Short mmCIF file of C-alpha atoms in Angstrom, two decimals:
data_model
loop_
_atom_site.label_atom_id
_atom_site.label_comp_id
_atom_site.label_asym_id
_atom_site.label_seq_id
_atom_site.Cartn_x
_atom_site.Cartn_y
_atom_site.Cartn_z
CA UNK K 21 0.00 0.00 0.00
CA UNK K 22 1.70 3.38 -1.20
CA UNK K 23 1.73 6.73 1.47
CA UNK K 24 -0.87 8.15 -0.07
CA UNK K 25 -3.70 5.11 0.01
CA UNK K 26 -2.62 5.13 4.13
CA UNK K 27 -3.15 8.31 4.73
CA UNK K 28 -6.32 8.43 2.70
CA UNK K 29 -7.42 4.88 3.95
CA UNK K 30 -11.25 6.62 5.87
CA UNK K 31 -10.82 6.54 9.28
CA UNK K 32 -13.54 5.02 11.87
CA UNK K 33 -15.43 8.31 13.14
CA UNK K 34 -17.53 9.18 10.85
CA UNK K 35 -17.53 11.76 8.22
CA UNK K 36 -19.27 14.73 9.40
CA UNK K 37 -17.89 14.43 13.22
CA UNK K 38 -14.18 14.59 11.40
CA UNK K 39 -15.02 17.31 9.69
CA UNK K 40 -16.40 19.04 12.82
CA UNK K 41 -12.91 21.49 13.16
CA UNK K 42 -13.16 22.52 9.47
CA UNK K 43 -16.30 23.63 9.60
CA UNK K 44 -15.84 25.57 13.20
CA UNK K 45 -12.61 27.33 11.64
CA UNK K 46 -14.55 28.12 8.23
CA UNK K 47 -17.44 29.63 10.15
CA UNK K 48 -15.22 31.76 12.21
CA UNK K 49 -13.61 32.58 8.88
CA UNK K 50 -16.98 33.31 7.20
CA UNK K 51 -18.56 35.49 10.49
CA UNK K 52 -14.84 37.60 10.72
CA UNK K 53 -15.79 38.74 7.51
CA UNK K 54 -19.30 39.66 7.75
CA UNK K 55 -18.52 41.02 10.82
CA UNK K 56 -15.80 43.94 9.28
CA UNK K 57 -17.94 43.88 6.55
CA UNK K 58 -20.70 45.30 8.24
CA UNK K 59 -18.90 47.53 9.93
CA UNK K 60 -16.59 48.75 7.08
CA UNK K 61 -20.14 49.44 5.19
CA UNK K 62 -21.45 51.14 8.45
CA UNK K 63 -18.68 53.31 8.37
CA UNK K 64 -19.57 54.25 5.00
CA UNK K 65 -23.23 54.82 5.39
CA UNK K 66 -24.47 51.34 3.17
CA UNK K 67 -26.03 48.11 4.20
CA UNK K 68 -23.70 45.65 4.64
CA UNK K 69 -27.12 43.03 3.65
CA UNK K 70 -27.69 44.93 0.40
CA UNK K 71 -24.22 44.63 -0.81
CA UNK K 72 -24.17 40.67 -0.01
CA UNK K 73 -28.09 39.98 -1.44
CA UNK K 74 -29.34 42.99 -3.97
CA UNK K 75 -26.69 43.93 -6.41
CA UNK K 76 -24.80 42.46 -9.34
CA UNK K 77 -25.58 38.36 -10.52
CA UNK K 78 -28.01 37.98 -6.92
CA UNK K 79 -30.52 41.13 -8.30
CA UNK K 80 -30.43 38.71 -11.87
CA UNK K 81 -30.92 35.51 -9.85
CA UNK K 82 -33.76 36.83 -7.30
CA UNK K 83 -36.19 38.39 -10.00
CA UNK K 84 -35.62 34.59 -11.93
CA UNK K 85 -37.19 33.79 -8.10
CA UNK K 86 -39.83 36.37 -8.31
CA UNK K 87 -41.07 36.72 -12.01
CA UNK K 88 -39.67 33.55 -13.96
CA UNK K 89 -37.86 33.61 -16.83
CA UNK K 90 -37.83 36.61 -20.11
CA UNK K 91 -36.53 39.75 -18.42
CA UNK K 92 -33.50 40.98 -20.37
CA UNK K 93 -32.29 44.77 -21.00
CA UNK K 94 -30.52 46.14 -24.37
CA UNK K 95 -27.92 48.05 -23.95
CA UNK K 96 -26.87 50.99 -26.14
CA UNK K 97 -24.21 49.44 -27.47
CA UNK K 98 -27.06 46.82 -29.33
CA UNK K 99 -25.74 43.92 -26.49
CA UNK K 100 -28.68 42.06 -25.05
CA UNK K 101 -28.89 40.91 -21.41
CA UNK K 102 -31.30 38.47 -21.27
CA UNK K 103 -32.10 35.98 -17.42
CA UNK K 104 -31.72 33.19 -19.75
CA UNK K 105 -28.45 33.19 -19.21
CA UNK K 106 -28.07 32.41 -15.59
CA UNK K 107 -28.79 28.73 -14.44
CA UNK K 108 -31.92 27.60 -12.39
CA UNK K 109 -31.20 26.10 -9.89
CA UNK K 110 -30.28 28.72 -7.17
CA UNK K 111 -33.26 30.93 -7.86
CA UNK K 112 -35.77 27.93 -7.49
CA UNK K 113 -34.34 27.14 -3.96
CA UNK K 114 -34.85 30.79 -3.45
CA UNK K 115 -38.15 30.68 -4.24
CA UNK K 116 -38.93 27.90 -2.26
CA UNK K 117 -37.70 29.02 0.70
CA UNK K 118 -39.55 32.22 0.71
CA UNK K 119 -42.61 30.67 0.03
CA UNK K 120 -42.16 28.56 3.48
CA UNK K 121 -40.23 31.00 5.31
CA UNK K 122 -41.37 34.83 6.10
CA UNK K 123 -37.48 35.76 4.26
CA UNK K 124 -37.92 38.29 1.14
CA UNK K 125 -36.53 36.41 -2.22
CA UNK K 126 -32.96 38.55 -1.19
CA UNK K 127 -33.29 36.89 2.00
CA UNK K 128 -33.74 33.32 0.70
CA UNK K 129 -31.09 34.14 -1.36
CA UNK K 130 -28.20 34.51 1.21
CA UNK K 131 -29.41 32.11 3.53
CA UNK K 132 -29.37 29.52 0.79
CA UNK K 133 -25.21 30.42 -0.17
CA UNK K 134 -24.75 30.45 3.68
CA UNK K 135 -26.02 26.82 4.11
CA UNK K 136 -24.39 25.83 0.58
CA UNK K 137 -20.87 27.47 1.88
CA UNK K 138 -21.25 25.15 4.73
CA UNK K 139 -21.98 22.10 2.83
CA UNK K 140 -19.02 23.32 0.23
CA UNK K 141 -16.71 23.28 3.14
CA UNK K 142 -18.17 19.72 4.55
CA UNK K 143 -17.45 18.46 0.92
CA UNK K 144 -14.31 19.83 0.29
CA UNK K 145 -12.60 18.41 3.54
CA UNK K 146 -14.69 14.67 2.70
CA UNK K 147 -12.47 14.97 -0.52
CA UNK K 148 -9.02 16.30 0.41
CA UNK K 149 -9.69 13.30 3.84
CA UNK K 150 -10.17 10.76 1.27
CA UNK K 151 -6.76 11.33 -0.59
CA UNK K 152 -4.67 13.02 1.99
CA UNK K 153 -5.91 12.67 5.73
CA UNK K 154 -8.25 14.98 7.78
CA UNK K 155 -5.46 17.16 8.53
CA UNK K 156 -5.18 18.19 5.31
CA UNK K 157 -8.92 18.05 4.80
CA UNK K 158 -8.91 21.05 8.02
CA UNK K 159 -6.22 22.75 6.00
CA UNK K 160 -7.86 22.67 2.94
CA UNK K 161 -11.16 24.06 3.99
CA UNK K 162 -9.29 27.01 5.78
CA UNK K 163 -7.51 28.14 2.59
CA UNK K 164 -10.61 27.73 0.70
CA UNK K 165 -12.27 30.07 3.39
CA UNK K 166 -9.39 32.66 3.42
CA UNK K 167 -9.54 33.05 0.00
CA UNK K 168 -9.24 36.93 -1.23
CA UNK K 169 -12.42 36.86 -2.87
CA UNK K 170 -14.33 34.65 -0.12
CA UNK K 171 -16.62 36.95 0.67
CA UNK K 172 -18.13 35.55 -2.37
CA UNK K 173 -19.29 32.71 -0.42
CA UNK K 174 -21.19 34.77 2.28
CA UNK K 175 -23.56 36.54 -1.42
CA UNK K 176 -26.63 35.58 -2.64
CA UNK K 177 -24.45 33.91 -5.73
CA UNK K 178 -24.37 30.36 -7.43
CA UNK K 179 -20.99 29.96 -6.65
CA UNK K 180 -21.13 28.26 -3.01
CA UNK K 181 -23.69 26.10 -4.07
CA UNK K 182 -22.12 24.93 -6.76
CA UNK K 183 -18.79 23.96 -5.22
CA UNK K 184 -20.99 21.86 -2.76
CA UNK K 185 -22.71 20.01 -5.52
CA UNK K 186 -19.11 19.67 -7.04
CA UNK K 187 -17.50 18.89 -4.06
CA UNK K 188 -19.67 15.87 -3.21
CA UNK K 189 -20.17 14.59 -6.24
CA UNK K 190 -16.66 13.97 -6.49
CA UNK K 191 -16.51 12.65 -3.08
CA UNK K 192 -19.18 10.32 -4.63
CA UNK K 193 -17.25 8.89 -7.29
CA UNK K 194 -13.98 8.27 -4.82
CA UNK K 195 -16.19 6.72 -2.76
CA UNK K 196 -17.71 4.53 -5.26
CA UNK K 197 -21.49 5.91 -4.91
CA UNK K 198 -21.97 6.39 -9.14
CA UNK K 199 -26.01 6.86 -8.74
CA UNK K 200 -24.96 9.73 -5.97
CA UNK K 201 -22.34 11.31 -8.43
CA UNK K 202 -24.31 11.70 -11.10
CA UNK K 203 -27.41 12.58 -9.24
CA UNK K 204 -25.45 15.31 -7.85
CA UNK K 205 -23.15 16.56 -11.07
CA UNK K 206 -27.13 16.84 -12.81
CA UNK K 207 -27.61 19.14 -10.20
CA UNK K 208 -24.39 21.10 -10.24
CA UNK K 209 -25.29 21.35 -14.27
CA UNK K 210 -28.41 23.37 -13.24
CA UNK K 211 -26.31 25.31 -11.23
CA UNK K 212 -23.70 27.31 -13.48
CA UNK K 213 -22.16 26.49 -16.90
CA UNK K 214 -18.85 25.24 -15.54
CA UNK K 215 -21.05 22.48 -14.41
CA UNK K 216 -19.76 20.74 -17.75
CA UNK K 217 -16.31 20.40 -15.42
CA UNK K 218 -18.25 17.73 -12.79
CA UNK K 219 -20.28 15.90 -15.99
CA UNK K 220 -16.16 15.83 -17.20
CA UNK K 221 -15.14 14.05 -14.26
CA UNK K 222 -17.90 11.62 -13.93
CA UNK K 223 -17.25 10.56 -17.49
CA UNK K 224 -13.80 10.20 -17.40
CA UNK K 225 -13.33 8.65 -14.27
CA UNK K 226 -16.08 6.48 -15.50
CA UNK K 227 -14.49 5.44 -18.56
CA UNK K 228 -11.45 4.71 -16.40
CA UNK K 229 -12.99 2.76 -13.92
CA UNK K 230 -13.96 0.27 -17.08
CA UNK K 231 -10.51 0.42 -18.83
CA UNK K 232 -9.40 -1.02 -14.76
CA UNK K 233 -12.21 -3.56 -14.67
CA UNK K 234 -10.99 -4.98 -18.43
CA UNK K 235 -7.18 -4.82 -17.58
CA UNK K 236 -8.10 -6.80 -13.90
CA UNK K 237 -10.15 -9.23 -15.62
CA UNK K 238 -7.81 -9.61 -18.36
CA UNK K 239 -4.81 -9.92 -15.82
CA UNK K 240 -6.63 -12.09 -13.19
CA UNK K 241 -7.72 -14.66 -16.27
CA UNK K 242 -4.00 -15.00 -17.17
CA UNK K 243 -2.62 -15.55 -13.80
CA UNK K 244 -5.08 -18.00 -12.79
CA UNK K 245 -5.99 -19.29 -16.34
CA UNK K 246 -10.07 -18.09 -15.95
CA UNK K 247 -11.76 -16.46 -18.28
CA UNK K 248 -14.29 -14.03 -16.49
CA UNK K 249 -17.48 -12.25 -18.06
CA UNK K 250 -16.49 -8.83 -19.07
CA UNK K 251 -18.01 -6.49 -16.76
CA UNK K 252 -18.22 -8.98 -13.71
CA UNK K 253 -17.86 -7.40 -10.40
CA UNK K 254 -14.56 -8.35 -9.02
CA UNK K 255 -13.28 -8.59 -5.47
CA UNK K 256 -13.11 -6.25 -3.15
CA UNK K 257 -9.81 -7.16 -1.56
CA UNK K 258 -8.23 -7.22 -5.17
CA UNK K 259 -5.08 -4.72 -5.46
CA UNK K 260 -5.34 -1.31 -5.51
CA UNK K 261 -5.08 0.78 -8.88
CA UNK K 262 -2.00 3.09 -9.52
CA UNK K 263 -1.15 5.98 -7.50
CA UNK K 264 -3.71 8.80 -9.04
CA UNK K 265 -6.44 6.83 -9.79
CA UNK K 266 -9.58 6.70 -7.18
CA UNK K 267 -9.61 3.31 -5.09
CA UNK K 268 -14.13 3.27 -4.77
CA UNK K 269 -15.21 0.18 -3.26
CA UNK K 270 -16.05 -1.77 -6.41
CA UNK K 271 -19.69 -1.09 -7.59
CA UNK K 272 -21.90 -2.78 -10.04
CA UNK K 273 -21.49 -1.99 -13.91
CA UNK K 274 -25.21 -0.73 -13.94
CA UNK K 275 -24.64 1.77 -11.36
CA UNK K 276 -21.69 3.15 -12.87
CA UNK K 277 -23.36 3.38 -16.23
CA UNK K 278 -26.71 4.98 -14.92
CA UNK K 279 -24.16 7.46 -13.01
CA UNK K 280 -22.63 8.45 -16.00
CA UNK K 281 -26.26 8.97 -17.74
CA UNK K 282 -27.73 11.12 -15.26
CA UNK K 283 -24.65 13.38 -15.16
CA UNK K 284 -25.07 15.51 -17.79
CA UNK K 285 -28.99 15.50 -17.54
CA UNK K 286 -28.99 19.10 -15.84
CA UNK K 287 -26.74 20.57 -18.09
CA UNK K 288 -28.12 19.30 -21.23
CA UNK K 289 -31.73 19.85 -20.22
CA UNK K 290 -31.77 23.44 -19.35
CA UNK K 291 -29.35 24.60 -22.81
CA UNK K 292 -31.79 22.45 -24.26
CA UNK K 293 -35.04 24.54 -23.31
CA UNK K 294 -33.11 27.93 -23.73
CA UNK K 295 -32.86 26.66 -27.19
CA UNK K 296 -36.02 26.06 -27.63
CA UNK K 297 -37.83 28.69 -25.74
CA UNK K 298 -35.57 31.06 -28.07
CA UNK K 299 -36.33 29.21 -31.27
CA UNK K 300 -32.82 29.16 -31.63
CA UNK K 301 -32.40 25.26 -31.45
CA UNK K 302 -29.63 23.56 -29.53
CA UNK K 303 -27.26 26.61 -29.91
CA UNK K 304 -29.70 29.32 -28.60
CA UNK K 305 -27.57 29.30 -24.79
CA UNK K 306 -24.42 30.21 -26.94
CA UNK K 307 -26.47 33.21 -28.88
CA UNK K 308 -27.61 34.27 -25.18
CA UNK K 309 -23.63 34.18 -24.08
CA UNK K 310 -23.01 36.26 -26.70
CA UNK K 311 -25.04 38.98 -25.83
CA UNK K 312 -23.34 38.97 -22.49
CA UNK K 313 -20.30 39.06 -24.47
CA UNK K 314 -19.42 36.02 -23.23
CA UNK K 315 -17.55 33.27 -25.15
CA UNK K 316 -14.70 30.83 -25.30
CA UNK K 317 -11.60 32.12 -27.30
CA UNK K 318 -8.72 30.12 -25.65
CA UNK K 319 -8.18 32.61 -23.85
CA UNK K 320 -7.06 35.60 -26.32
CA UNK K 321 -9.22 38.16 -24.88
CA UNK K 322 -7.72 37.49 -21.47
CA UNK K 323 -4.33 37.90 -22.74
CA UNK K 324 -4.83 41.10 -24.56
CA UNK K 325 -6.37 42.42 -21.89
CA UNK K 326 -3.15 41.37 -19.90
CA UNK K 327 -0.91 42.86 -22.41
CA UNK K 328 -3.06 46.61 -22.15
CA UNK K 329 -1.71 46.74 -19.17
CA UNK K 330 1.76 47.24 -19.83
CA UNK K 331 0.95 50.29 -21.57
CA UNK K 332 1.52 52.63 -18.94
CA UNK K 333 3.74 52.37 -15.68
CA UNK K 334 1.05 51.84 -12.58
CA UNK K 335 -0.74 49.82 -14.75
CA UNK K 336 1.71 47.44 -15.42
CA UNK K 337 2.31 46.20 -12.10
CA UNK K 338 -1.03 45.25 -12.05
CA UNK K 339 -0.23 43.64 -15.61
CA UNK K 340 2.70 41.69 -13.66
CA UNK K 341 -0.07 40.55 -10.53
CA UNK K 342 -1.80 39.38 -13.40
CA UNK K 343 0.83 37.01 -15.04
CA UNK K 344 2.15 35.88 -12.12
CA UNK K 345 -1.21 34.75 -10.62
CA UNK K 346 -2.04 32.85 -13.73
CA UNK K 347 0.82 31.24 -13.25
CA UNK K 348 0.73 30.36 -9.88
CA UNK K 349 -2.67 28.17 -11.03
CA UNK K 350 -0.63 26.66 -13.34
CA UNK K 351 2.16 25.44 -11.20
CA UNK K 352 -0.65 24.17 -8.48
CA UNK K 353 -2.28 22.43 -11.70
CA UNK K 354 0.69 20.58 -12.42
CA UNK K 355 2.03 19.96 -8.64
CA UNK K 356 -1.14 18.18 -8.22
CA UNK K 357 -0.85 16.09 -11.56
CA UNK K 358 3.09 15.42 -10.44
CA UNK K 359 1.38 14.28 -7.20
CA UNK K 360 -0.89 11.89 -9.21
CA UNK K 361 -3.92 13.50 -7.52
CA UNK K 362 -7.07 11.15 -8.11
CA UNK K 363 -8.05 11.80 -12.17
CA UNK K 364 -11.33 12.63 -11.85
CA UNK K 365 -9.83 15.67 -9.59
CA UNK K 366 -7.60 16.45 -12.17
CA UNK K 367 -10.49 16.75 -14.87
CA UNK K 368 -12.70 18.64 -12.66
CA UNK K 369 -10.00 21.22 -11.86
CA UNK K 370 -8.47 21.01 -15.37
CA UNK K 371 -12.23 22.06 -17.26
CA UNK K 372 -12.72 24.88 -14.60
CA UNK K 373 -9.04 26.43 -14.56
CA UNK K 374 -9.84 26.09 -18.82
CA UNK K 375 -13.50 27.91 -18.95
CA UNK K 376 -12.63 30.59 -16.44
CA UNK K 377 -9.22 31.37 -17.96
CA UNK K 378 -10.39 31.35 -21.16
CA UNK K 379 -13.93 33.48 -21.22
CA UNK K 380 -13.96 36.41 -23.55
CA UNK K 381 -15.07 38.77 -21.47
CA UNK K 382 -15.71 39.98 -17.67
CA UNK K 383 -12.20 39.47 -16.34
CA UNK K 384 -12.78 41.29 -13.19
CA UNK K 385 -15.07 37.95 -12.15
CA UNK K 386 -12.17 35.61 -12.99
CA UNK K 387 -10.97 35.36 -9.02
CA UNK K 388 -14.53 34.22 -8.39
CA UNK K 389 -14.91 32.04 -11.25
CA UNK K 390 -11.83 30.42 -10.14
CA UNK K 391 -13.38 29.64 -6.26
CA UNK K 392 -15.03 25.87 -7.12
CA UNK K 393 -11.28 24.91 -8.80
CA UNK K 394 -10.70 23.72 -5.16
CA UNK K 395 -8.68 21.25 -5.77
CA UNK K 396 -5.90 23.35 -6.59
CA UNK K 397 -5.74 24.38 -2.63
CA UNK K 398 -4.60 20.60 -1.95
CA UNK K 399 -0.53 21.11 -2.48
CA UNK K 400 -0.91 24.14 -0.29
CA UNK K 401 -2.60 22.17 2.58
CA UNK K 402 -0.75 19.64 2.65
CA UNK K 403 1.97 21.98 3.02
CA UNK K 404 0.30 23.80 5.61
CA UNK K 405 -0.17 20.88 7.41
CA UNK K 406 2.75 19.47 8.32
CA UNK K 407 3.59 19.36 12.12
CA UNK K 408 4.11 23.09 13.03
CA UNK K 409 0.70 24.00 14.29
CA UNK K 410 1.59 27.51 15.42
CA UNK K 411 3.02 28.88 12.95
CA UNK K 412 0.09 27.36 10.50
CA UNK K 413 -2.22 28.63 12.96
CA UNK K 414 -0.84 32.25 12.62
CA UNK K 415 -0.86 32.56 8.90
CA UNK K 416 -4.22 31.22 8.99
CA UNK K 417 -5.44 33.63 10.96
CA UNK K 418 -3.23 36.58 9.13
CA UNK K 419 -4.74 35.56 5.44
CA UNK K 420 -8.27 35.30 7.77
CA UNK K 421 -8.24 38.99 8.72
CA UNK K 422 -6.50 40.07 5.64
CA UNK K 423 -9.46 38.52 3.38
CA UNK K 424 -12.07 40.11 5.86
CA UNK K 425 -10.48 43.43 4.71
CA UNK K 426 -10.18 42.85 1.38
CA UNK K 427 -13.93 41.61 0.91
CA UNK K 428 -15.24 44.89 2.58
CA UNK K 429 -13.12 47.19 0.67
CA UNK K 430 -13.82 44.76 -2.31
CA UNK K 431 -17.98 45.37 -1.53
CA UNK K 432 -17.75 48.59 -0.92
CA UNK K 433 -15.95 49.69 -4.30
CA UNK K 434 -16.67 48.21 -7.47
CA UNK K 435 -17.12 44.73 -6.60
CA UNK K 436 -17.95 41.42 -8.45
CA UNK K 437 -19.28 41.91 -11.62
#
């Protein structure tokens, strides 16, 4: 048994009591900032509520709550904004919840991303226990909390709830649970567009999981000179795949399948009905992109907007921040495929870093676009983790206070678009 499958081997207490610390230490995280953000936004004479529930993507997402579908607004420049282009599934919990709850559709709104954050957090550290222990699962969750733009997780946006659904439906498919996974990847595909990144890493690790069946059947029928069925279940207790590939308690070929169908059912079905409630056919969620300005270009946009900067001195350093954070993703990207991080990890983070990196357009909402690529926080917690609990404890805490600053002056100015 390599390091890796002993320290992710799932220890005897169960899940949620492990993850008990993690989810203290995010929601100190979490309060710490609504706590100077409410008094930064005092300070200034707003509402720190307003900023978190009734402006930007959450004014879209409640009045998809409130009045359905078909609101859009042209803008001078001939682009159209239509709802259409922001998923469904946040604004029916919304609605639901106000319509058994006294909250306002705002209210519903941030009560919802508080209780997803949580559940993000919860899923995060089941996934980074599974491959690297729970004190990397503790570290994990703290870095994903500390995050510059973590406010983001305290709004009345998709993205908390989405990393949950991500989150556990790749725990799912570690864990063996294919029905689960792609029950849960349907509903991150109703959530935002980069659900296409979880309906990746169903499929692939899928795929894989069949290739590894074949080869053990194939391998097992030479040693012992049996042929097996192709697709029989095999033992349990038969060795473990490579380093970097999932070890799931072995599950039935049907369940895997029917995982694999039901993953991109959310997706599929709602770009589907845009398409055909704009008469535009299949394509008609593209043609509502686009009048978002909002595309896939590899990434060309991005880089000339990059390379603008460097046209004047104080702009330039941003230009620098820029490069230099792009590729700091990078280098986690590859640490954790050096590491041989579980694939379907790899193609989760690998589809996410891709979309948000190479959109046409908005790049102020990259840092948030980037949040559900958690993954890419696992070579820094297990750094963070090793035995020197102070001084982890102490930068925690600094990069805690320093995000609580930065998400109230972030509010308070021009915020996420």
């Amino acid at each position: 048994m390599t390091d890796l499958e002993t320290r992710g081997a799932p220890p005897h207490a169960p899940l949620l009591r492990r993850a008990a610390p993690a989810l203290v230490g995010y929601a100190a995280v979490r309060a710490l900032g609504l706590v100077v953000l409410a008094v930064w936004s005092a300070a200034r004479g707003r509402s720190a509520f307003t900023l978190l529930t009734a402006r930007w993507d959450s004014l879209w997402y409640t009045r998809v709550a409130e009045l359905g579908y078909g609101y859009e607004v042209r803008l001078p420049n001939g682009d159209v904004h239509s709802n259409l282009a922001f998923f469904p599934l946040l604004p029916w919990l919304e609605r639901l919840l106000h319509a058994v709850t006294p909250l306002s559709y705002a209210g519903a709104g941030f009560v919802v991303s508080l209780v997803a954050s949580l559940a993000a957090a919860a899923g995060i550290f089941a996934v980074a226990d599974r491959v690297y222990g729970p004190r990397v699962g503790v570290c994990a969750v703290l870095l994903w909390a500390v995050l510059p733009v973590g406010i983001v997780q305290s709004m009345a946006y998709s993205e908390s709830l989405f990393t949950a659904l991500a989150a556990w439906s790749l725990y799912a498919v570690l864990t063996g649970r294919w029905v689960s996974a792609g029950t849960l990847a349907a509903l991150a595909g109703l959530t935002r567009p980069v659900g296409a990144a979880v309906v990746a890493a169903v499929w692939v690790a899928g795929v894989v999981s069949f290739a590894r069946d074949r080869d053990t059947v194939v391998s097992f029928g030479r040693e012992r000179g049996v042929k097996h069925a192709p697709g029989a279940d095999h033992d349990e207790h038969a060795p473990a795949p490579a380093l970097g590939a999932s070890v799931p308690p072995c599950a039935p070929v049907w369940r895997r399948a029917l995982g694999m169908l039901l993953a991109p059912l959310g997706a599929a079905g709602y770009v589907l009905w845009v398409g055909h409630r704009t008469g535009r056919g299949p394509l008609g969620y593209l043609d509502v992109q686009a009048g978002w300005r909002n595309g896939f270009d590899g990434g060309y946009a991005f880089a000339r907007f990059v390379a603008d900067k460097f046209t004047s001195f104080p702009s330039a350093l941003a230009g620098l921040g820029l490069i230099a954070g792009v590729a700091l993703l990078i280098w986690l990207y590859v640490t954790g495929v050096r590491a041989r991080q579980p694939v379907e990890l790899l193609v989760y983070t690998g589809v996410v870093l891709a979309l948000a990196l190479c959109a046409s357009s908005y790049f102020g909402s990259k840092p948030r676009l980037l949040m559900p690529a958690f993954p890419l926080l696992l070579p820094l917690a297990r750094a963070l983790a090793r035995p020197r609990t102070h001084r982890s404890a102490l930068l925690t805490a600094g990069l805690a206070l320093s995000a609580a600053v930065y998400g109230a002056f972030w509010l308070n100015g021009s915020g996420p678009p």
